[in-house]
XYZ file of C-alpha atoms in Angstrom:
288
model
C 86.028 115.683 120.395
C 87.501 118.081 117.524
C 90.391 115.918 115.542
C 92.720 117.597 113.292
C 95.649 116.855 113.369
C 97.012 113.003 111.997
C 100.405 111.414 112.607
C 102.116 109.600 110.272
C 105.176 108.126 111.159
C 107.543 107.394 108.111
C 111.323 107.684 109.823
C 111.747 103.531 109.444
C 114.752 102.712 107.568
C 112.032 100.047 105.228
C 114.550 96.987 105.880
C 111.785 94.642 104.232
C 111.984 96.386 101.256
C 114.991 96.396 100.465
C 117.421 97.189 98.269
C 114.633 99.445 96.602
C 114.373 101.128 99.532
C 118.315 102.007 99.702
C 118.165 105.383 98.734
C 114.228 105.919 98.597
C 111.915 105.831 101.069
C 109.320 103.150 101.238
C 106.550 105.007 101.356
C 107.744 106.739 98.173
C 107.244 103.415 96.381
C 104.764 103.621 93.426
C 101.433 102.234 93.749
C 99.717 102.465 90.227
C 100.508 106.323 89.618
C 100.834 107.316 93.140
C 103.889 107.071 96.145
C 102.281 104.806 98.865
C 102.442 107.790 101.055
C 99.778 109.954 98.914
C 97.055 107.844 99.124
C 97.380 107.576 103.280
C 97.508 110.986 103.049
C 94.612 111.571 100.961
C 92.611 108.979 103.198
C 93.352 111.586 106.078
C 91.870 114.568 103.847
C 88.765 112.458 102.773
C 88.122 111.893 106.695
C 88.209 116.107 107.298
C 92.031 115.834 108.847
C 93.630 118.960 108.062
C 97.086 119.477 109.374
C 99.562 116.454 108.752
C 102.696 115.599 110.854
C 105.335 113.441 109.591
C 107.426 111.874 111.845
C 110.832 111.368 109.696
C 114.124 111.411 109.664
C 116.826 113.110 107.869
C 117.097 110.985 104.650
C 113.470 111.405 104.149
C 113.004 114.883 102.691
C 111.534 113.072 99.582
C 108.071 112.647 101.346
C 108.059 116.652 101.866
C 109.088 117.888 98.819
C 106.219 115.188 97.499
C 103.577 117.659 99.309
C 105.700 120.943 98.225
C 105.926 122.876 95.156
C 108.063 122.257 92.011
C 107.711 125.483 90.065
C 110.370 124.174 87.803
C 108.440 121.478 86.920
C 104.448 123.470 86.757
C 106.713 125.254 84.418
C 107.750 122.846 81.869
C 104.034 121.271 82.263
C 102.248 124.849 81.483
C 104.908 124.936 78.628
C 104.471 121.922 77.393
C 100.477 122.615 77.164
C 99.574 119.788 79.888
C 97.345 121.200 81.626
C 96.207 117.263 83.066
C 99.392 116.903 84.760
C 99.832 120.515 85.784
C 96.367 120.520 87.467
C 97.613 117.421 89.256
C 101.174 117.959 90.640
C 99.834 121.122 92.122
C 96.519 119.653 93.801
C 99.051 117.101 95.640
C 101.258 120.364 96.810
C 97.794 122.560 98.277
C 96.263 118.917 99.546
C 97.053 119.496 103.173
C 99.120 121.458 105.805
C 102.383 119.256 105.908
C 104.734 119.582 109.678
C 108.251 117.754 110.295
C 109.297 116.406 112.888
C 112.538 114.422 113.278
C 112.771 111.516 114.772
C 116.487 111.256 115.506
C 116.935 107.454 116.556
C 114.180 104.887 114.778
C 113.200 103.578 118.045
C 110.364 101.847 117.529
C 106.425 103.330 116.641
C 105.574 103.990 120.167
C 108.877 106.507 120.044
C 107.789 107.888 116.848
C 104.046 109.303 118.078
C 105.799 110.591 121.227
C 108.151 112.521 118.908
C 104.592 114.357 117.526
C 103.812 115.273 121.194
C 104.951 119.183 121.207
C 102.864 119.778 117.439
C 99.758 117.838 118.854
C 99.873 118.931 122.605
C 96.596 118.630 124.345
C 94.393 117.845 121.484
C 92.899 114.511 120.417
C 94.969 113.279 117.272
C 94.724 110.330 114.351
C 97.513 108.105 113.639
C 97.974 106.109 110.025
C 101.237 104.109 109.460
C 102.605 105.519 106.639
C 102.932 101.775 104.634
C 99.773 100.513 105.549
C 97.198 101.558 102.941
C 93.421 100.385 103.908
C 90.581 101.032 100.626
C 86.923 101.521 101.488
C 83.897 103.873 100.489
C 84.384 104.934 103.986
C 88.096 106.084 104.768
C 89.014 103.831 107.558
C 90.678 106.349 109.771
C 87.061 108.257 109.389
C 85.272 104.965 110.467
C 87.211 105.158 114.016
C 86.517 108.771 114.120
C 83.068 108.301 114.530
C 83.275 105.772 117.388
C 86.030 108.493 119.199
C 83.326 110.524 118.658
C 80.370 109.534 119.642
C 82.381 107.162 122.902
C 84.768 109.939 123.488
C 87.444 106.961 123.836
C 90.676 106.107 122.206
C 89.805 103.696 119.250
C 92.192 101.067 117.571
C 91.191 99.765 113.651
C 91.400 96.234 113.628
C 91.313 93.302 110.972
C 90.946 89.689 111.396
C 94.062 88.143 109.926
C 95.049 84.148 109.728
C 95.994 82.355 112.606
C 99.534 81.502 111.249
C 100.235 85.267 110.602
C 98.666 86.671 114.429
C 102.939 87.117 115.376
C 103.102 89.807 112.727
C 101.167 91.747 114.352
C 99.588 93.355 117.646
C 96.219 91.242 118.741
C 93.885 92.245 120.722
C 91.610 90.330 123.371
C 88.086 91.591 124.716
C 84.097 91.756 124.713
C 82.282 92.490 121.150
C 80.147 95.096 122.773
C 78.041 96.006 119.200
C 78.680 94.480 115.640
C 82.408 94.876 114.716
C 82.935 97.224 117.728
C 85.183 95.811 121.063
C 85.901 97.222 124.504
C 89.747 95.782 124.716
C 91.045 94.002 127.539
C 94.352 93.444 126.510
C 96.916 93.950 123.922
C 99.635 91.565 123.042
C 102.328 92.650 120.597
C 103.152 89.675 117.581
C 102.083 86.465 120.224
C 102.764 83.039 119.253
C 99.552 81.385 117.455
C 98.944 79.806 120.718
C 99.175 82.363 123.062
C 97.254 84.910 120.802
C 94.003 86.338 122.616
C 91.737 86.605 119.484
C 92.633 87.170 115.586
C 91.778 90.579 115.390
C 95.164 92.578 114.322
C 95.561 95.870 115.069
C 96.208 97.473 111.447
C 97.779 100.614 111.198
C 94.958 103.237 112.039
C 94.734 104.921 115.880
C 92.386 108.115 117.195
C 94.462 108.977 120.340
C 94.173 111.106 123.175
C 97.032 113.109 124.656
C 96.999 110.930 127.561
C 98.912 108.327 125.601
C 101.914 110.427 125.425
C 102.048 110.305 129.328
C 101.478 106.132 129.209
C 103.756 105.884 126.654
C 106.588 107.679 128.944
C 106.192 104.794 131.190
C 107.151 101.905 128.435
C 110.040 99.759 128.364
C 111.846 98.517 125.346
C 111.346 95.534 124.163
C 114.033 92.786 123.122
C 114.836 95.695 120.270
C 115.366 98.405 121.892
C 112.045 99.725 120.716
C 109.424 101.496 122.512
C 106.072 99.397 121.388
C 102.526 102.098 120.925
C 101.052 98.506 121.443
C 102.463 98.745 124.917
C 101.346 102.223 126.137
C 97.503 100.941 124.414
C 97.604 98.038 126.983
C 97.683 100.685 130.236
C 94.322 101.934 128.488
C 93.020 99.008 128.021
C 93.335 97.399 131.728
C 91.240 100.569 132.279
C 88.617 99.646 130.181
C 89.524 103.306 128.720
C 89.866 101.642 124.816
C 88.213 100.428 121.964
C 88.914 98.860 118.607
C 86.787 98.563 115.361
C 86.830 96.109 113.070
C 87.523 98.095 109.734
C 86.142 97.484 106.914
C 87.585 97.362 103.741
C 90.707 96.055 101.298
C 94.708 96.170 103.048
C 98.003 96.454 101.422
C 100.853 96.405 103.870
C 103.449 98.142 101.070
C 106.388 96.517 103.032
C 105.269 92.954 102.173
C 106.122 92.413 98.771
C 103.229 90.281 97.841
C 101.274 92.799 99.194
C 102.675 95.848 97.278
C 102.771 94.037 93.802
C 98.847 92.642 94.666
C 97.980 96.680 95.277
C 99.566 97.743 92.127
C 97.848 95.066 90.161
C 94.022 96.236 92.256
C 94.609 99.662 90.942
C 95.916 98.691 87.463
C 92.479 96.562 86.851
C 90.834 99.540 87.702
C 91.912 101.836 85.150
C 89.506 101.381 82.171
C 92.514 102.069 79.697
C 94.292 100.020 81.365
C 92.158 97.070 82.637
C 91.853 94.761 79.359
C 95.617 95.057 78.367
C 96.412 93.823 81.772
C 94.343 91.465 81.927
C 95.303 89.971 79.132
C 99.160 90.326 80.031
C 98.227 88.446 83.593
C 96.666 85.827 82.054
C 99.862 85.219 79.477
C 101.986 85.422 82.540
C 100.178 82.759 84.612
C 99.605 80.354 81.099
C 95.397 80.948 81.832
């Protein structure tokens, strides 16, 4: 199973965000010194993806031009004699191969992949929502790779999340089969607390075969009018034909805003120059 090719669908109008997200994207937002978007995509590089397909929409261009060159601006850098930055700014623009694809109506995620199906065709394919950004030594879209690999299967990420928060998300319900690794039975998308098959969350982070576009022809839309991905992974699963792996490692969802300020805060402690001013500023803030 050779994998490529990773979808990353960013054409949601970011309705949790807003108003910041008004006129920008979300997954342009800042995260330390990055947009949200850069550090999915350079969790897709790290994992040997090569070619990477956005699935936007017209008022998104901002995500392209991120991964495009701005000879204007290498030009005032190399002028300006900062070299640093100029390095930078141009790494981001040769990271990876970048392809568009509209999607013309933000029906839903399970819409969105089937939008990527004429750039991916018959090849086995990653997907990484575009506001969901997952830290490990091991990049977690590379730590379902391996299982996809080595199973030649379909392979969800998943994280256990609290039970009050298991209708936020898609759970999953099956057999541990080997330490953090589950054959899924079923899929339900955002269940009640009671009605919710396990704790495990699906969290953003998909290896796919092409077969899915076919399944995901044949779902209905929910009370939204959207087309769920969580639906079209249920066929698979009453087939016994999917797994899901319990990733390791620390989550930001970048449209909660708890979430986004917590990620900006992880990075910001990380910066040596940084770290001890912070600190200190957090602890005047919260009267430690």
């Amino acid at each position: 199973m050779k994998i490529e090719k990773v979808v990353i669908p960013v054409a949601g109008w970011g309705t949790r965000s807003l108003p910041a997200t008004k006129n920008i994207p979300k997954e342009m937002l800042p995260v330390y010194r990055k947009p949200a978007v850069q550090y999915v995509v350079e969790e897709a590089m790290m994992a040997g993806l090569t070619d990477v397909v956005f699935v936007t929409n017209k008022n998104k261009r901002a995500l392209e031009d991120h991964f495009d060159r701005n000879l204007s601006l290498e030009m005032v850098l190399k002028r300006a004699g900062k070299q640093d930055l100029l390095d930078q700014v141009i790494k981001v623009a040769e990271m990876v191969n970048i392809i568009s694809v509209r999607q013309k109506e933000q029906l839903g995620l399970g819409h969105a992949v089937l939008c990527a199906r004429e750039v991916v065709k018959k090849e086995p394919f990653a997907v990484l929502v575009g506001d969901d950004l997952i830290f490990s030594h091991s990049p977690a879209i590379e730590q379902l790779i391996e299982v996809a690999k080595t199973e030649q299967m379909p392979v969800v990420g998943v994280m256990e999340v609290p039970l009050e928060r298991v209708s936020n998300y898609g759970i999953i319900g099956g057999e541990e089969i080997s330490p953090g690794l589950f054959r899924v039975k079923k899929l339900h998308e955002k269940p009640l607390p009671e009605n919710a098959p396990s704790r495990l969350a699906v969290v953003g982070r998909y290896v796919l075969t092409p077969d899915i576009f076919e399944y995901l022809e044949q779902v209905k839309p929910d009370s939204q009018g959207e087309y769920q991905l969580t639906d079209a992974l249920h066929f698979l699963a009453k087939e016994n034909r999917l797994l899901a792996v319990k990733v390791s490692g620390k989550r930001f969802d970048i449209g909660d805003w708890v979430d986004y300020l917590t990620a900006n805060i992880y990075f910001g402690l990380k910066d040596e120059e940084l770290k001890s001013e912070l600190s200190n500023s957090l602890k005047e803030l919260l009267g430690c």
